[in-house]
Amino acid sequence: SPACWDSERSALLQFKESFILNESVSDFPLAYPKVSSWKVEGQGGGGDCCSWDGVECDNSTGHVIGLDLSSSFLYGSIGSNSTLFHLNHLTSLNLSDNHFNGSAIP
């Protein structure tokens, strides 16, 4: 399988950095911070975002097509300039059971 695209890895890492992890956000017993596995190369996680928790890539192109960050302790806001919107091939998105301060996703 092809590795993820540099631009999409960068967008995901910037998206991750826009939140703090707050365990009080979820009461779900299986909740865990999926973005903890998201690391750049050389940080012990490898740079292939297709292998990161919650990220699904197209097997032939390597583009990120799915993102499941449900119950991930994400706390913060999603603005219209979020790097989430740089993931142009995204067809599936699950952000349930997090706290986005009432953000209206454009």
Coordinates of N, CA and C in Angstrom, one line a residue:
S1 N 0.8 -1.2 0.0 CA 0.0 0.0 0.0 C 0.9 1.2 0.0
P2 N 0.5 2.3 -0.7 CA 1.2 3.5 -0.7 C 1.1 4.2 0.6
A3 N 2.2 5.0 0.9 CA 2.2 5.8 2.2 C 1.3 7.0 2.0
C4 N 0.9 7.6 3.1 CA 0.1 8.8 2.9 C 0.9 10.0 2.3
W5 N 0.1 10.9 1.8 CA 0.7 12.1 1.2 C 1.3 13.0 2.3
D6 N 2.4 13.7 2.0 CA 3.0 14.6 2.9 C 2.0 15.7 3.3
S7 N 1.3 16.2 2.4 CA 0.4 17.4 2.7 C -0.7 16.9 3.6
E8 N -1.2 15.7 3.4 CA -2.3 15.2 4.3 C -1.7 14.8 5.7
R9 N -0.5 14.3 5.8 CA 0.1 14.1 7.1 C 0.3 15.4 7.8
S10 N 0.7 16.4 7.1 CA 0.9 17.7 7.7 C -0.4 18.3 8.2
A11 N -1.5 18.1 7.4 CA -2.8 18.6 7.8 C -3.3 17.9 9.0
L12 N -3.1 16.6 9.1 CA -3.6 15.9 10.3 C -2.8 16.3 11.5
L13 N -1.5 16.5 11.4 CA -0.7 16.9 12.6 C -1.1 18.3 13.0
Q14 N -1.4 19.2 12.1 CA -1.8 20.5 12.5 C -3.2 20.5 13.1
F15 N -4.1 19.6 12.6 CA -5.4 19.4 13.2 C -5.2 18.9 14.7
K16 N -4.4 17.9 14.9 CA -4.1 17.4 16.2 C -3.7 18.5 17.1
E17 N -2.7 19.3 16.7 CA -2.2 20.4 17.5 C -3.1 21.5 17.9
S18 N -4.3 21.5 17.2 CA -5.3 22.6 17.5 C -6.2 22.2 18.6
F19 N -6.0 21.1 19.3 CA -6.8 20.6 20.4 C -5.9 20.3 21.6
I20 N -6.5 20.3 22.8 CA -5.9 19.8 23.9 C -6.7 18.5 24.2
L21 N -6.0 17.5 24.9 CA -6.6 16.3 25.2 C -7.2 16.4 26.7
N22 N -8.5 16.2 26.8 CA -9.1 16.4 28.1 C -9.9 15.1 28.4
E23 N -9.5 14.3 29.3 CA -10.2 13.0 29.6 C -11.6 13.2 30.1
S24 N -11.9 14.4 30.7 CA -13.3 14.6 31.2 C -14.3 14.8 30.1
V25 N -13.9 14.9 28.8 CA -14.8 15.1 27.7 C -15.6 13.9 27.5
S26 N -15.2 12.7 27.8 CA -15.9 11.4 27.5 C -16.1 10.6 28.7
D27 N -17.3 10.0 28.8 CA -17.5 9.0 29.9 C -17.5 7.6 29.3
F28 N -17.2 7.5 28.0 CA -17.2 6.2 27.3 C -16.0 5.4 27.8
P29 N -16.2 4.1 28.4 CA -15.2 3.4 29.0 C -14.0 3.0 28.0
L30 N -14.3 2.9 26.7 CA -13.3 2.5 25.8 C -12.6 3.7 25.1
A31 N -13.0 4.9 25.5 CA -12.4 6.1 25.0 C -10.9 6.2 25.2
Y32 N -10.2 6.7 24.2 CA -8.7 6.9 24.3 C -8.3 7.9 23.3
P33 N -7.2 8.6 23.6 CA -6.8 9.7 22.6 C -6.1 9.1 21.4
K34 N -6.9 8.8 20.3 CA -6.4 8.2 19.1 C -5.2 9.0 18.5
V35 N -5.3 10.3 18.7 CA -4.2 11.2 18.1 C -2.9 11.0 18.8
S36 N -2.8 10.3 19.9 CA -1.5 10.1 20.5 C -0.6 9.3 19.7
S37 N -1.1 8.5 18.8 CA -0.3 7.7 17.9 C 0.3 8.5 16.7
W38 N -0.2 9.7 16.5 CA 0.1 10.5 15.4 C 1.5 11.2 15.7
K39 N 2.5 10.7 15.0 CA 3.8 11.3 15.2 C 4.5 11.5 13.9
V40 N 5.5 12.4 13.8 CA 6.2 12.6 12.6 C 7.3 11.5 12.6
E41 N 7.9 11.3 11.5 CA 9.0 10.3 11.4 C 10.1 10.7 12.4
G42 N 10.7 9.7 13.0 CA 11.8 9.9 13.9 C 11.3 10.0 15.4
Q43 N 10.0 10.1 15.6 CA 9.4 10.2 16.9 C 8.9 8.9 17.4
G44 N 9.2 7.8 16.8 CA 8.8 6.5 17.3 C 7.5 6.0 16.7
G45 N 6.8 6.9 15.9 CA 5.5 6.5 15.4 C 5.5 6.3 13.9
G46 N 6.6 6.7 13.3 CA 6.6 6.6 11.9 C 5.8 7.7 11.2
G47 N 6.2 8.1 10.0 CA 5.5 9.2 9.4 C 4.3 8.8 8.5
D48 N 4.0 7.5 8.4 CA 3.0 7.1 7.5 C 1.6 7.2 8.2
C49 N 0.9 8.3 7.9 CA -0.4 8.5 8.6 C -1.4 7.4 8.3
C50 N -1.2 6.6 7.3 CA -2.2 5.6 7.0 C -2.1 4.5 8.1
S51 N -1.1 4.5 8.9 CA -1.0 3.5 10.0 C -1.5 4.1 11.3
W52 N -1.9 5.3 11.3 CA -2.2 6.0 12.6 C -3.7 5.6 13.0
D53 N -3.9 5.6 14.3 CA -5.2 5.3 14.8 C -6.3 6.2 14.3
G54 N -7.4 5.7 13.8 CA -8.5 6.5 13.4 C -8.4 7.0 11.9
V55 N -7.3 6.7 11.2 CA -7.1 7.2 9.9 C -7.2 6.0 8.9
E56 N -8.0 6.3 7.9 CA -8.2 5.3 6.8 C -7.7 5.9 5.5
C57 N -6.9 5.1 4.8 CA -6.4 5.6 3.5 C -6.9 4.7 2.3
D58 N -6.9 5.3 1.2 CA -7.3 4.5 0.0 C -6.1 3.6 -0.4
N59 N -6.4 2.4 -0.6 CA -5.3 1.4 -0.8 C -4.5 1.6 -2.1
S60 N -5.1 2.3 -3.0 CA -4.4 2.4 -4.3 C -3.7 3.8 -4.4
T61 N -4.3 4.8 -3.8 CA -3.7 6.2 -3.9 C -3.0 6.7 -2.7
G62 N -3.3 6.1 -1.5 CA -2.6 6.6 -0.3 C -3.3 7.8 0.3
H63 N -4.4 8.4 -0.4 CA -5.1 9.5 0.1 C -5.9 9.2 1.4
V64 N -6.0 10.1 2.3 CA -6.8 9.9 3.5 C -8.3 10.0 3.1
I65 N -9.0 8.9 3.3 CA -10.4 8.9 2.9 C -11.4 8.8 4.1
G66 N -10.8 8.4 5.2 CA -11.7 8.2 6.4 C -11.0 8.7 7.7
L67 N -11.7 9.3 8.6 CA -11.2 9.8 9.8 C -12.2 9.5 10.9
D68 N -11.8 8.6 11.9 CA -12.7 8.3 13.0 C -12.0 8.7 14.3
L69 N -12.3 9.8 14.8 CA -11.8 10.3 16.0 C -12.8 10.4 17.1
S70 N -13.8 9.5 17.0 CA -14.8 9.4 18.1 C -14.2 9.1 19.4
S71 N -14.7 9.6 20.5 CA -14.3 9.3 21.8 C -12.7 9.4 22.0
S72 N -12.2 10.6 21.5 CA -10.7 10.7 21.5 C -10.2 11.8 22.5
F73 N -11.1 12.3 23.4 CA -10.8 13.3 24.4 C -10.4 14.7 23.7
L74 N -10.8 14.9 22.5 CA -10.5 16.2 21.8 C -11.3 17.3 22.4
Y75 N -10.6 18.4 22.8 CA -11.2 19.6 23.4 C -10.7 20.8 22.7
G76 N -11.6 21.6 22.1 CA -11.2 22.8 21.4 C -12.2 23.2 20.4
S77 N -11.9 24.1 19.5 CA -12.8 24.5 18.5 C -12.3 24.2 17.1
I78 N -13.3 24.0 16.2 CA -13.0 23.8 14.8 C -13.4 25.0 14.0
G79 N -12.5 25.8 13.4 CA -12.8 27.0 12.7 C -12.8 26.7 11.2
S80 N -13.3 27.7 10.5 CA -13.4 27.5 9.0 C -12.0 27.4 8.3
N81 N -10.9 27.7 9.1 CA -9.6 27.6 8.5 C -8.9 26.3 9.0
S82 N -9.7 25.4 9.6 CA -9.1 24.2 10.1 C -8.4 23.4 9.0
T83 N -7.3 22.8 9.3 CA -6.6 21.9 8.3 C -7.4 20.7 8.0
L84 N -8.4 20.4 8.7 CA -9.3 19.3 8.4 C -9.9 19.4 7.0
F85 N -10.1 20.7 6.6 CA -10.6 20.9 5.3 C -9.6 20.8 4.1
H86 N -8.4 20.5 4.5 CA -7.3 20.3 3.5 C -7.3 18.8 3.0
L87 N -8.1 18.0 3.7 CA -8.2 16.6 3.4 C -9.3 16.4 2.3
N88 N -8.9 16.7 1.0 CA -9.9 16.8 0.0 C -10.5 15.5 -0.5
H89 N -9.9 14.4 -0.1 CA -10.4 13.0 -0.5 C -11.3 12.4 0.6
L90 N -11.5 13.1 1.7 CA -12.2 12.5 2.9 C -13.7 12.2 2.5
T91 N -14.1 11.0 2.7 CA -15.5 10.6 2.5 C -16.2 10.2 3.7
S92 N -15.5 9.9 4.8 CA -16.1 9.5 6.0 C -15.4 10.2 7.2
L93 N -16.2 10.8 8.1 CA -15.7 11.5 9.2 C -16.6 11.3 10.4
N94 N -15.9 10.9 11.5 CA -16.7 10.7 12.8 C -15.9 11.4 13.9
L95 N -16.5 12.5 14.4 CA -15.9 13.3 15.5 C -16.8 13.2 16.7
S96 N -17.7 12.2 16.8 CA -18.6 12.2 18.0 C -17.9 12.0 19.3
D97 N -18.6 12.4 20.3 CA -18.1 12.2 21.7 C -16.8 12.9 22.0
N98 N -16.7 14.1 21.5 CA -15.6 15.0 21.8 C -16.2 16.4 22.2
H99 N -15.4 17.4 22.5 CA -16.0 18.7 22.9 C -15.4 19.8 22.0
F100 N -16.2 20.3 21.1 CA -15.7 21.3 20.2 C -16.3 22.7 20.5
N101 N -16.7 22.9 21.8 CA -17.1 24.2 22.2 C -18.3 24.8 21.3
G102 N -19.1 24.0 20.9 CA -20.3 24.4 20.1 C -19.9 24.9 18.7
S103 N -18.7 24.5 18.2 CA -18.3 24.9 16.9 C -19.3 24.4 15.8
A104 N -19.6 25.2 14.9 CA -20.4 24.9 13.7 C -19.5 24.5 12.6
I105 N -19.5 23.2 12.2 CA -18.5 22.8 11.2 C -19.1 23.3 9.9
P106 N -18.3 24.2 9.2 CA -18.8 24.7 7.9 C -18.9 23.7 6.8

